[in-house]
Coordinates of C-alpha atoms in Angstrom, one line a residue:
X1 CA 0.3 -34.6 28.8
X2 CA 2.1 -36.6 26.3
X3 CA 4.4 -33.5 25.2
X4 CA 5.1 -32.9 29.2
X5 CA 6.0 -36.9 29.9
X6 CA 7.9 -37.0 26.8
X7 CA 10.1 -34.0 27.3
X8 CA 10.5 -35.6 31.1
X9 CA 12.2 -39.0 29.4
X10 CA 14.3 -37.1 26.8
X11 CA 15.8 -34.6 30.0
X12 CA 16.6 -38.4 32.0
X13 CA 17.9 -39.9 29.1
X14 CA 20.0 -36.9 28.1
X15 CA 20.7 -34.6 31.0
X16 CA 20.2 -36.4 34.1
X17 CA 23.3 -38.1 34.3
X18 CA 25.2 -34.8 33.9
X19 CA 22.8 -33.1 36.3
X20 CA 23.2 -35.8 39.1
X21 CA 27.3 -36.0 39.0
X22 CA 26.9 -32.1 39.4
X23 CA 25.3 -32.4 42.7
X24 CA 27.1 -35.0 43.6
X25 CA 30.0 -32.8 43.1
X26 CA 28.9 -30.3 45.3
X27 CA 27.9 -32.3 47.8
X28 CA 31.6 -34.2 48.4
X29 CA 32.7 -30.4 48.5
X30 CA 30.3 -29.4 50.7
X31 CA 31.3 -32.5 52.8
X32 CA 35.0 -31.5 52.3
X33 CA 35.0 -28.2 53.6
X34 CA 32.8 -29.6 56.5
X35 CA 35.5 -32.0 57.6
X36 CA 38.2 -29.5 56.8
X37 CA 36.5 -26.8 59.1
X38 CA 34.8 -28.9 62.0
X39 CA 38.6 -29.6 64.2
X40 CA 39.7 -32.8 65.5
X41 CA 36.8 -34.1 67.4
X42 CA 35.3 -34.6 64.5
X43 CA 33.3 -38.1 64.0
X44 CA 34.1 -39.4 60.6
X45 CA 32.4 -42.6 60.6
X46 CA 29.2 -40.8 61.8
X47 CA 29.4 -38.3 58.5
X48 CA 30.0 -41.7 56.4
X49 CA 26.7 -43.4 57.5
X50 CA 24.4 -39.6 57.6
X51 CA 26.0 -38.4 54.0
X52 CA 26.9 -42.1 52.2
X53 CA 30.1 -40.7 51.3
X54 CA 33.6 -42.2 51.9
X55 CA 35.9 -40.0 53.9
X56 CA 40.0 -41.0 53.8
X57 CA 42.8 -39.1 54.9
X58 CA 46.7 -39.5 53.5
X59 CA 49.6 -38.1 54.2
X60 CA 50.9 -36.5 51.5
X61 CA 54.6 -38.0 52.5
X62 CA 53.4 -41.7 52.1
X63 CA 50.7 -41.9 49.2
X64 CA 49.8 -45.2 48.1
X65 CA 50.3 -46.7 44.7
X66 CA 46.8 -48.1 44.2
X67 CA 45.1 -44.4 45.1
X68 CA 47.4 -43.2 42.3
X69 CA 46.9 -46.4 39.9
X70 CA 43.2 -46.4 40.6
X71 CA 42.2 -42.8 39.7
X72 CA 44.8 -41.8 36.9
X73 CA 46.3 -39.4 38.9
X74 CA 49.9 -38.1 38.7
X75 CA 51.8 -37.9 41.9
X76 CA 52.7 -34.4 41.3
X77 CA 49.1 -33.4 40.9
X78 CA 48.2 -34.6 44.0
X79 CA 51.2 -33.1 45.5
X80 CA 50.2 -29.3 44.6
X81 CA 47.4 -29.3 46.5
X82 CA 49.7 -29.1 49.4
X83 CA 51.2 -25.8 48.0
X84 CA 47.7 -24.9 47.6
X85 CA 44.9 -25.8 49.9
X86 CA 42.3 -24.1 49.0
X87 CA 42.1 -26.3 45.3
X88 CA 40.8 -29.3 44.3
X89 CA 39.7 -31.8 41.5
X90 CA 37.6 -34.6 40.9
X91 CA 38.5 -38.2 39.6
X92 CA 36.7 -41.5 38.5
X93 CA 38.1 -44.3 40.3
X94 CA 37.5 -48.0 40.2
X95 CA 36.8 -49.3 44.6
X96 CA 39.3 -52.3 45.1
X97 CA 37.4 -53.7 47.6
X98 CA 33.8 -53.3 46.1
X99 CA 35.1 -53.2 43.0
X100 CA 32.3 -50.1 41.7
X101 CA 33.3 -47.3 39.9
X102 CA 33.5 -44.4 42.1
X103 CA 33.7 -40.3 42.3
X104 CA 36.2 -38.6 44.3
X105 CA 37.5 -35.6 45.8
X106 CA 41.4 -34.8 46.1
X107 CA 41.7 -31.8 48.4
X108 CA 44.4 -30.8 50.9
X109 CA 43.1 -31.1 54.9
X110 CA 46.2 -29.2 55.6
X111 CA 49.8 -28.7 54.7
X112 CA 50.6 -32.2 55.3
X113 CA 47.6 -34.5 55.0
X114 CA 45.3 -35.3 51.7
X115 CA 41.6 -35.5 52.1
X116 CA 39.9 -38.1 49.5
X117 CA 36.0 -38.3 50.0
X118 CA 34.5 -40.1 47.4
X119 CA 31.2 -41.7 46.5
X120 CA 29.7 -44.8 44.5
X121 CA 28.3 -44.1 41.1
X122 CA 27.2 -47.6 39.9
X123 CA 23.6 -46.7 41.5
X124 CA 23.0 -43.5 39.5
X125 CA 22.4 -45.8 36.4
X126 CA 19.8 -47.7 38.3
X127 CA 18.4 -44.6 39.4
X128 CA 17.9 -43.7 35.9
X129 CA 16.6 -46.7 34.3
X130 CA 14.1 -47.1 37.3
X131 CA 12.9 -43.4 36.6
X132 CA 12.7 -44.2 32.8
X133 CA 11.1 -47.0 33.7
X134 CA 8.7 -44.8 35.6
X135 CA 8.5 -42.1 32.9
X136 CA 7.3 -44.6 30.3
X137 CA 4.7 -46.0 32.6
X138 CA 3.4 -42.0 32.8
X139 CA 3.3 -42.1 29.3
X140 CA 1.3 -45.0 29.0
X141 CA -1.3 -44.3 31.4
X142 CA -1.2 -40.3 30.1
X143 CA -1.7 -41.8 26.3
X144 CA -4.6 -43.9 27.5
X145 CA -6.3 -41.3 30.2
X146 CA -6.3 -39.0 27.2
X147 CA -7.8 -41.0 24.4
X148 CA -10.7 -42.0 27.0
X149 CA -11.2 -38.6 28.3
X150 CA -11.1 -37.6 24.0
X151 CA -14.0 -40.0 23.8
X152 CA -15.9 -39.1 26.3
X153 CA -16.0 -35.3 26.0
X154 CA -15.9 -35.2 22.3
X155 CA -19.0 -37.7 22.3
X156 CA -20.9 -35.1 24.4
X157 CA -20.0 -32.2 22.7
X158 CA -19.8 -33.8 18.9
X159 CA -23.4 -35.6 19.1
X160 CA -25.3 -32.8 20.1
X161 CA -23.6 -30.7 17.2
X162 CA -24.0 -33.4 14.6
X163 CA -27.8 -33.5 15.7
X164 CA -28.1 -29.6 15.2
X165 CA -26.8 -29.8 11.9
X166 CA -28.9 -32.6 10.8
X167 CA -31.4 -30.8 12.2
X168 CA -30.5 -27.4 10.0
X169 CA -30.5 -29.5 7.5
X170 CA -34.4 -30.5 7.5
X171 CA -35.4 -26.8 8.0
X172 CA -33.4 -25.6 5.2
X173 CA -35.1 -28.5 3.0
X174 CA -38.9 -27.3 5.0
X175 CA -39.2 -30.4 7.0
X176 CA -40.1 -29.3 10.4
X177 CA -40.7 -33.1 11.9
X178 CA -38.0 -33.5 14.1
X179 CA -36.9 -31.0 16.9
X180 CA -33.6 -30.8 18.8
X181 CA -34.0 -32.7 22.2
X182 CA -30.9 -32.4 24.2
X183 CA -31.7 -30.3 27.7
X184 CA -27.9 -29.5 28.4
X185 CA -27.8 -26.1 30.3
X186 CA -25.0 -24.7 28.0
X187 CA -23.9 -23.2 24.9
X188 CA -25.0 -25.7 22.7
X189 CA -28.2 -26.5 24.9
X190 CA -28.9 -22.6 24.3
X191 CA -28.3 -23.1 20.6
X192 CA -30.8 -26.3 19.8
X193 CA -33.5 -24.5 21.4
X194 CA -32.8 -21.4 18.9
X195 CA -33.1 -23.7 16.6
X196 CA -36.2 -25.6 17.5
X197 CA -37.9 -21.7 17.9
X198 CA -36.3 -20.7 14.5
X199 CA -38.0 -24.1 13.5
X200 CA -41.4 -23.4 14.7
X201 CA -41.7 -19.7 13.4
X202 CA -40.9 -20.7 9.9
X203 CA -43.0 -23.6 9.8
X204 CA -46.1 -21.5 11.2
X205 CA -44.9 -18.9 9.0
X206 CA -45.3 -21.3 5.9
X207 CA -48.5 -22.7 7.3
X208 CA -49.8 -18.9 7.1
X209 CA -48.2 -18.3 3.8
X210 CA -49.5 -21.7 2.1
X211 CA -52.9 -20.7 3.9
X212 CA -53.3 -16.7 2.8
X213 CA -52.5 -18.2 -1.1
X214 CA -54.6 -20.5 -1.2
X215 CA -57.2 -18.1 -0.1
X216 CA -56.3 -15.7 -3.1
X217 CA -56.4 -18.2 -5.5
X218 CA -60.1 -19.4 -4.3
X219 CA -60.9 -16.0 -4.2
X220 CA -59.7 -14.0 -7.2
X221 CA -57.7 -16.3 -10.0
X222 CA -57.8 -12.9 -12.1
X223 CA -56.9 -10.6 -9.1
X224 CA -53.6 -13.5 -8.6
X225 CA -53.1 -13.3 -12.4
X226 CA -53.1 -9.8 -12.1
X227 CA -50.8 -9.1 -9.2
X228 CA -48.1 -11.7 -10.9
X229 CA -48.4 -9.6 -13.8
X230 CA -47.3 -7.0 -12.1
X231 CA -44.6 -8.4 -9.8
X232 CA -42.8 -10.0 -13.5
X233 CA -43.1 -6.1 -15.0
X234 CA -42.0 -4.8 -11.0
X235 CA -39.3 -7.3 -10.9
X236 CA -38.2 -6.5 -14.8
X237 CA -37.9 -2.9 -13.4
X238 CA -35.8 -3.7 -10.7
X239 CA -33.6 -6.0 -13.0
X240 CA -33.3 -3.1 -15.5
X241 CA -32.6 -0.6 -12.8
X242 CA -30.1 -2.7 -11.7
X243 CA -28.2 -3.9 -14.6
X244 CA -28.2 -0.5 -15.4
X245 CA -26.7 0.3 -12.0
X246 CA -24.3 -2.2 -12.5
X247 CA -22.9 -1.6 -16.0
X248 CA -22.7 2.4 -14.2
X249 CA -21.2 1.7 -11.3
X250 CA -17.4 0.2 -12.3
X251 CA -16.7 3.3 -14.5
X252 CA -17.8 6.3 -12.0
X253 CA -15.9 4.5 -9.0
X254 CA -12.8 3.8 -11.4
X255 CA -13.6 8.1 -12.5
X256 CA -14.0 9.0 -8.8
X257 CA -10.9 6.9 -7.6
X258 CA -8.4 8.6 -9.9
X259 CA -10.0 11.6 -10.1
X260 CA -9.4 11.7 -6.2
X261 CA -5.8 10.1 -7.2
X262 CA -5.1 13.5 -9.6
X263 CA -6.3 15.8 -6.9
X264 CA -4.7 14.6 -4.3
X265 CA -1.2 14.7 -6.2
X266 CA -0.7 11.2 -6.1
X267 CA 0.5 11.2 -10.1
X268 CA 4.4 12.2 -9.6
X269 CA 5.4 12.9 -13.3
X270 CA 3.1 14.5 -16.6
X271 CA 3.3 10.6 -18.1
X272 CA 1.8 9.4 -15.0
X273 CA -1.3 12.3 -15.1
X274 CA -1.6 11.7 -18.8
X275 CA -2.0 8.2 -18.2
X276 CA -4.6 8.3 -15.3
X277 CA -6.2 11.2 -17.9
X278 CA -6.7 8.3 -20.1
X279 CA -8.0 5.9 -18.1
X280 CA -10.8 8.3 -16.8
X281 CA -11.4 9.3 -20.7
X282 CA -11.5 5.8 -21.7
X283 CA -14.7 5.3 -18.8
X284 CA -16.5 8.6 -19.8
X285 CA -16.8 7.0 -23.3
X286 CA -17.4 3.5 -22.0
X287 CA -20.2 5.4 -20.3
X288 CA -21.7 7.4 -22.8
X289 CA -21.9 4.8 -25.2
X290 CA -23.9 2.8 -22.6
X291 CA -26.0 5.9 -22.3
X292 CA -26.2 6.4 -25.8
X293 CA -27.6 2.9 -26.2
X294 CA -30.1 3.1 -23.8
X295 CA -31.3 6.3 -25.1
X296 CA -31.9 4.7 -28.4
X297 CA -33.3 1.3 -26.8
X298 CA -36.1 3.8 -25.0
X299 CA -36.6 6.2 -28.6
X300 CA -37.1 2.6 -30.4
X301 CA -39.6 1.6 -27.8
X302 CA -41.5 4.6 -27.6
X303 CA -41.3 5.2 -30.8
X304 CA -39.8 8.6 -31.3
X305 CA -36.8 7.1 -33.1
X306 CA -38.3 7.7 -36.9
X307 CA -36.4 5.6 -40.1
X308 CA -34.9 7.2 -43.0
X309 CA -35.8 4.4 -45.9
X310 CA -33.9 4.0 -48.2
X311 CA -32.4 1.7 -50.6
X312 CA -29.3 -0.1 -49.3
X313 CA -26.1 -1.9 -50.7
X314 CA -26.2 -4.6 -48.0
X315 CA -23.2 -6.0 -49.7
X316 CA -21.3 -2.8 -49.1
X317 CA -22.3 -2.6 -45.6
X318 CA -21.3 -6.4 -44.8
X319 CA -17.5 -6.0 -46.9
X320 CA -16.6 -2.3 -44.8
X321 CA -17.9 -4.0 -41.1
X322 CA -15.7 -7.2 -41.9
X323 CA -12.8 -4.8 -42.8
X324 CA -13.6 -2.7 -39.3
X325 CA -13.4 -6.4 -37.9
X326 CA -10.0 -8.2 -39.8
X327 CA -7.0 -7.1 -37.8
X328 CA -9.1 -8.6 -34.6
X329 CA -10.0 -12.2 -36.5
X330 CA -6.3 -12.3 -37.5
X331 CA -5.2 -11.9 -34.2
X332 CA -7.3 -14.7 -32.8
X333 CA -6.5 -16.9 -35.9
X334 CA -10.1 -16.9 -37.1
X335 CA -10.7 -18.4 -40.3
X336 CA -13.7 -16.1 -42.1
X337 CA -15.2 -17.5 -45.4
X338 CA -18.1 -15.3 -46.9
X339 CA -20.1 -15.6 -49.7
X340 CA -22.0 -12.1 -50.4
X341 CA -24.1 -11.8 -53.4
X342 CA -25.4 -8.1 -54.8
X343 CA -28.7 -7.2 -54.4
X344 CA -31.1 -3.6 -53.0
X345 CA -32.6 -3.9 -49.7
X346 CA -35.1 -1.0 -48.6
X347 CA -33.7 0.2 -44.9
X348 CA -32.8 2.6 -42.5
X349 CA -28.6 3.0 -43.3
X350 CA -27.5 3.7 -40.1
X351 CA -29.5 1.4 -38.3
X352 CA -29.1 -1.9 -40.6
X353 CA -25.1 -1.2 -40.1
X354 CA -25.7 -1.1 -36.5
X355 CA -27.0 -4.6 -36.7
X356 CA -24.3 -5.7 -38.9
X357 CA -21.7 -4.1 -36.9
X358 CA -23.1 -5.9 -33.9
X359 CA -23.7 -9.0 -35.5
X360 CA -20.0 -9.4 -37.1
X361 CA -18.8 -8.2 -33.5
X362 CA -20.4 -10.3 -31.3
X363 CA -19.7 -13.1 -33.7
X364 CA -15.8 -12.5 -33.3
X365 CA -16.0 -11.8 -30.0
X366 CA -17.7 -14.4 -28.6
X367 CA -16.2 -17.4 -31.3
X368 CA -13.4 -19.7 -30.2
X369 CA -9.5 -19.2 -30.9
X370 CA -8.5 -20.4 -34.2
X371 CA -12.7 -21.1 -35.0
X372 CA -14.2 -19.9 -38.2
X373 CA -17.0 -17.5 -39.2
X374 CA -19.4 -17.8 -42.0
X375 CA -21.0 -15.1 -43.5
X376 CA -23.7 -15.2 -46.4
X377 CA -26.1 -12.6 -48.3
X378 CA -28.1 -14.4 -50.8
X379 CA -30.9 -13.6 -52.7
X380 CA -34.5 -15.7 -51.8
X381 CA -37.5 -14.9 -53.8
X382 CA -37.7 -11.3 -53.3
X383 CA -35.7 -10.8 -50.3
X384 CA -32.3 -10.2 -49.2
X385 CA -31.2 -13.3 -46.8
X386 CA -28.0 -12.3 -43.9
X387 CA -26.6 -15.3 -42.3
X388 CA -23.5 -15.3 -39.7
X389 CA -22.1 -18.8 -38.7
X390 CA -19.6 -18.8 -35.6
X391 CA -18.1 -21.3 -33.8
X392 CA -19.2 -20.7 -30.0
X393 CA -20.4 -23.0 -26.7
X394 CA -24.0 -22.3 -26.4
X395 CA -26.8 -24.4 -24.5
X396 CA -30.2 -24.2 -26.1
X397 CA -31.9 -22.9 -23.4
X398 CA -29.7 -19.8 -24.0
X399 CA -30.8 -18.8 -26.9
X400 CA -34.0 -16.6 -26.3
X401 CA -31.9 -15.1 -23.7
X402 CA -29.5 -13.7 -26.0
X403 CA -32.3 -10.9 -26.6
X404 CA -32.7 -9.9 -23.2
X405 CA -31.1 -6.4 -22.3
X406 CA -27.9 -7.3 -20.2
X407 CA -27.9 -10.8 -20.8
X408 CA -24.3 -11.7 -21.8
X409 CA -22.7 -15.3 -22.5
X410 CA -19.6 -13.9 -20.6
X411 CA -20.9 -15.3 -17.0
X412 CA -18.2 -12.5 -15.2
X413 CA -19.9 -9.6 -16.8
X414 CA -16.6 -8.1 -17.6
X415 CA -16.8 -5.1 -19.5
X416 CA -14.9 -6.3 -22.3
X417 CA -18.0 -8.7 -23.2
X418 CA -19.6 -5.0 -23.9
X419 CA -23.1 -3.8 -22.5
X420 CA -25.5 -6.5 -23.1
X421 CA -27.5 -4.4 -25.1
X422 CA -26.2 -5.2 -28.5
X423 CA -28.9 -7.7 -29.8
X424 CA -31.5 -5.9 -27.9
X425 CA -30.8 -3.1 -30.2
X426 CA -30.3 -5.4 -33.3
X427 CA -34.1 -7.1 -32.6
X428 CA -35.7 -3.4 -31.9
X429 CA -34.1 -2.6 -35.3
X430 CA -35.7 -5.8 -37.0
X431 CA -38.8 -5.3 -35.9
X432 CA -39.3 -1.6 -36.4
X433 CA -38.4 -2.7 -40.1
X434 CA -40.3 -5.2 -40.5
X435 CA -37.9 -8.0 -41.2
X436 CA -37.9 -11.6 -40.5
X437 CA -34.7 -12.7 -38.0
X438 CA -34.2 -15.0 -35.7
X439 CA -31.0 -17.0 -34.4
X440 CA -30.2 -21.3 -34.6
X441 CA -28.1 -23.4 -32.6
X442 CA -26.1 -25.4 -35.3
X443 CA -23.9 -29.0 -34.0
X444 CA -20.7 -26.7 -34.6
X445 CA -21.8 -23.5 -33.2
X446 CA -24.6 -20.4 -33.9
X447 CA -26.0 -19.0 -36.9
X448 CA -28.1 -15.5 -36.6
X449 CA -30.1 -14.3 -39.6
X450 CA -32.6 -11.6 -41.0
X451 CA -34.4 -11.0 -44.4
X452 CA -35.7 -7.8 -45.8
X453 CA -36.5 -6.8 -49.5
X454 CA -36.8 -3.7 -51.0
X455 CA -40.6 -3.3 -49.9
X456 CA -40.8 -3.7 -46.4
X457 CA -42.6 -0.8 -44.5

């Protein structure tokens, strides 16, 4: 409404005027070519008073001055309508008698005569202001119409809504007090009533729930103890399965898609096909190290995986794994200090590098840019200690985590934080050997260790 009554004021204030003269135009021709036309029993006074117009007639022999002075008109403009009287123009003149500024009509009634009709256009200025005027008042009465009827329905439909959702939000926190009470016979109407039934199922739903355990728990605490026992080793299935699933899934659908790419010819040049070849090698091997991993994970916990013993330079192990690791610490500016002392420790080689090579790797991969690691082997009593220090953000409550299959620090589980079964590994290999380990949060980061002498199994 507002838009509409506004672009009503702009077309007066702008294009009226322009409009109006327009048809006024037409109408003293119209009135022209009447006179001209209807013979001479016409009544001129009569077409005055029915059209407001002013008709004259001058001979084009004796023209008078103030016609000429009055409308800026040459004489021999005037004239050349008598060679040709079928033209005609328009003038603004100034009415000596009324003294009103005034529109008119030069045309030739015939060879020797001059018609002038003209018309007063002081009023078309009132005309406008008094429709501005009017327009303005539209606008007013529009503005205030609209914010009432904006109240009114927005209060009916917004109130029932903002009830609902107050309402949603007692059954999402299980309080069931309150019910919707508007009766409307619409939409929303239709919508707190589904909510009110939604309301009632669930709370009869948790009545029967809360009832049925607290039955179970009279009856059987062992039965209860039991059947949570096996939910945590169901639902530690289903986690495994899934993680597993997971960690699987990104590599066959990245295999499959280009795969698909190669066979369908998509690759245009030998670069491009060696390059998609890659890729797809680059996920078999992310995959069968994955599988790899989990195969020894499920040999260590069954047992089958048997340790050749044997007596180990752990020194050795540490200096070639930090070696594996330097060209990656240099390139995030890590500042390594170690301290490794010589000593025998009794151990499975391939395994104990494992956990080194995990250890030191994790530890650079996880520490911060331009942070340090610490790395010690010292000798306690009998024993062989490992320590690795590495700057890292860690929350206490993490720690046991950090043993858990899958569990990674990395919150996006991007592949490049590995497979989450690293330390898994790492505490299957400790305890199958008998060592002592375990892992500290420090003020400045983490510190992982393990001991082992040279008579351990």
């Amino acid at each position: 409404m507002l838009i509409i009554t506004l672009s009503m004021y702009l077309f007066s204030e702008i294009h009226f005027e322009k409009y109006y003269f327009n048809v006024r135009k037409d109408k003293l021709l119209e009135v022209a070519e009447y006179v001209k036309t209807a013979g001479y029993d016409i009544d001129i006074g009569k077409i005055e008073e029915e059209t407001g117009v002013r008709i004259d007639l001058f001979p084009f022999d004796f023209l008078e001055p103030e016609l000429i002075m009055d409308s800026g008109t040459r004489e021999e403009e005037i004239l050349s309508l008598s060679k040709n009287p079928g033209t005609y123009f328009y003038k603004k003149s100034i009415d000596r008698f009324f003294q009103v500024e005034t529109l008119i009509l030069f045309t030739a009634y015939d060879n020797k005569r001059l018609l002038v009709v003209g018309v007063p256009t002081n009023f078309i200025k009132e005309q406008m202001d008094i429709i501005t005027a009017y327009h303005m008042k539209i606008i007013f009465i529009a503005f205030i119409l609209g914010i009432i009827l904006v109240k009114l329905f927005s209060g009916r439909i917004t109130k029932p809504l903002i009830e609902i959702q107050n309402l949603a939000h007692r059954v999402a926190r299980f309080d069931f007090s309150k019910r919707f009470t508007k009766k409307s016979k619409d939409e929303i109407g239709d919508l707190g009533e589904s909510i009110n039934i939604m309301s009632d199922s669930l709370e009869n739903n948790i009545l029967e729930i809360n009832s049925a355990k607290e039955k179970l728990l009279e009856a059987n605490k062992i039965l209860l103890k039991d059947i949570e026992r096996e939910k945590a080793i169901d639902q530690m299935r289903k986690e495994f399965i899934s993680n597993v699933s997971h960690e699987l899934k990104t590599p066959i659908a990245v295999i499959s898609n280009y795969t698909e790419g190669l066979r369908d010819g998509i690759a245009p040049d030998e670069k491009t096909r060696n390059f998609y070849l890659e890729i797809i090698q680059d996920e078999v091997l992310e995959m069968d190290k994955l599988v790899k991993s989990l195969l020894l994970l499920s040999k260590m916990e069954q047992g089958y995986e048997k340790l050749a013993m044997e007596e180990l330079d752990l020194k050795e192990i540490i200096e070639k794994e930090i070696s594996i690791n330097k060209l990656l610490m240099d390139k995030k500016s890590i500042v390594l200090k170690s301290e490794l002392e010589n000593g025998q420790i009794l151990g499975d080689h391939d395994k104990i590098s494992m956990v080194i090579r995990n250890l030191i790797s994790n530890a650079v991969k996880y520490v911060k840019d331009h942070g340090s690691i610490h790395i010690k082997l010292q000798k306690i009593d009998e024993n062989m200690r490992f320590e690795i220090f590495n700057n890292c953000d860690i929350e206490k409550d993490e720690l046991e985590k950090l043993w858990v299959p899958f569990f990674r620090l990395d919150k996006s589980r991007t592949r490049n934080g590995g497979t989450g079964l690293g330390l898994t590994i790492v505490k299957k290999i400790l305890d199958n050997h008998g060592y002592k380990f375990g892992m500290e949060k420090v003020e400045e980061g983490l510190v992982f260790w393990f001991e082992g002498g040279e008579e351990q199994i």
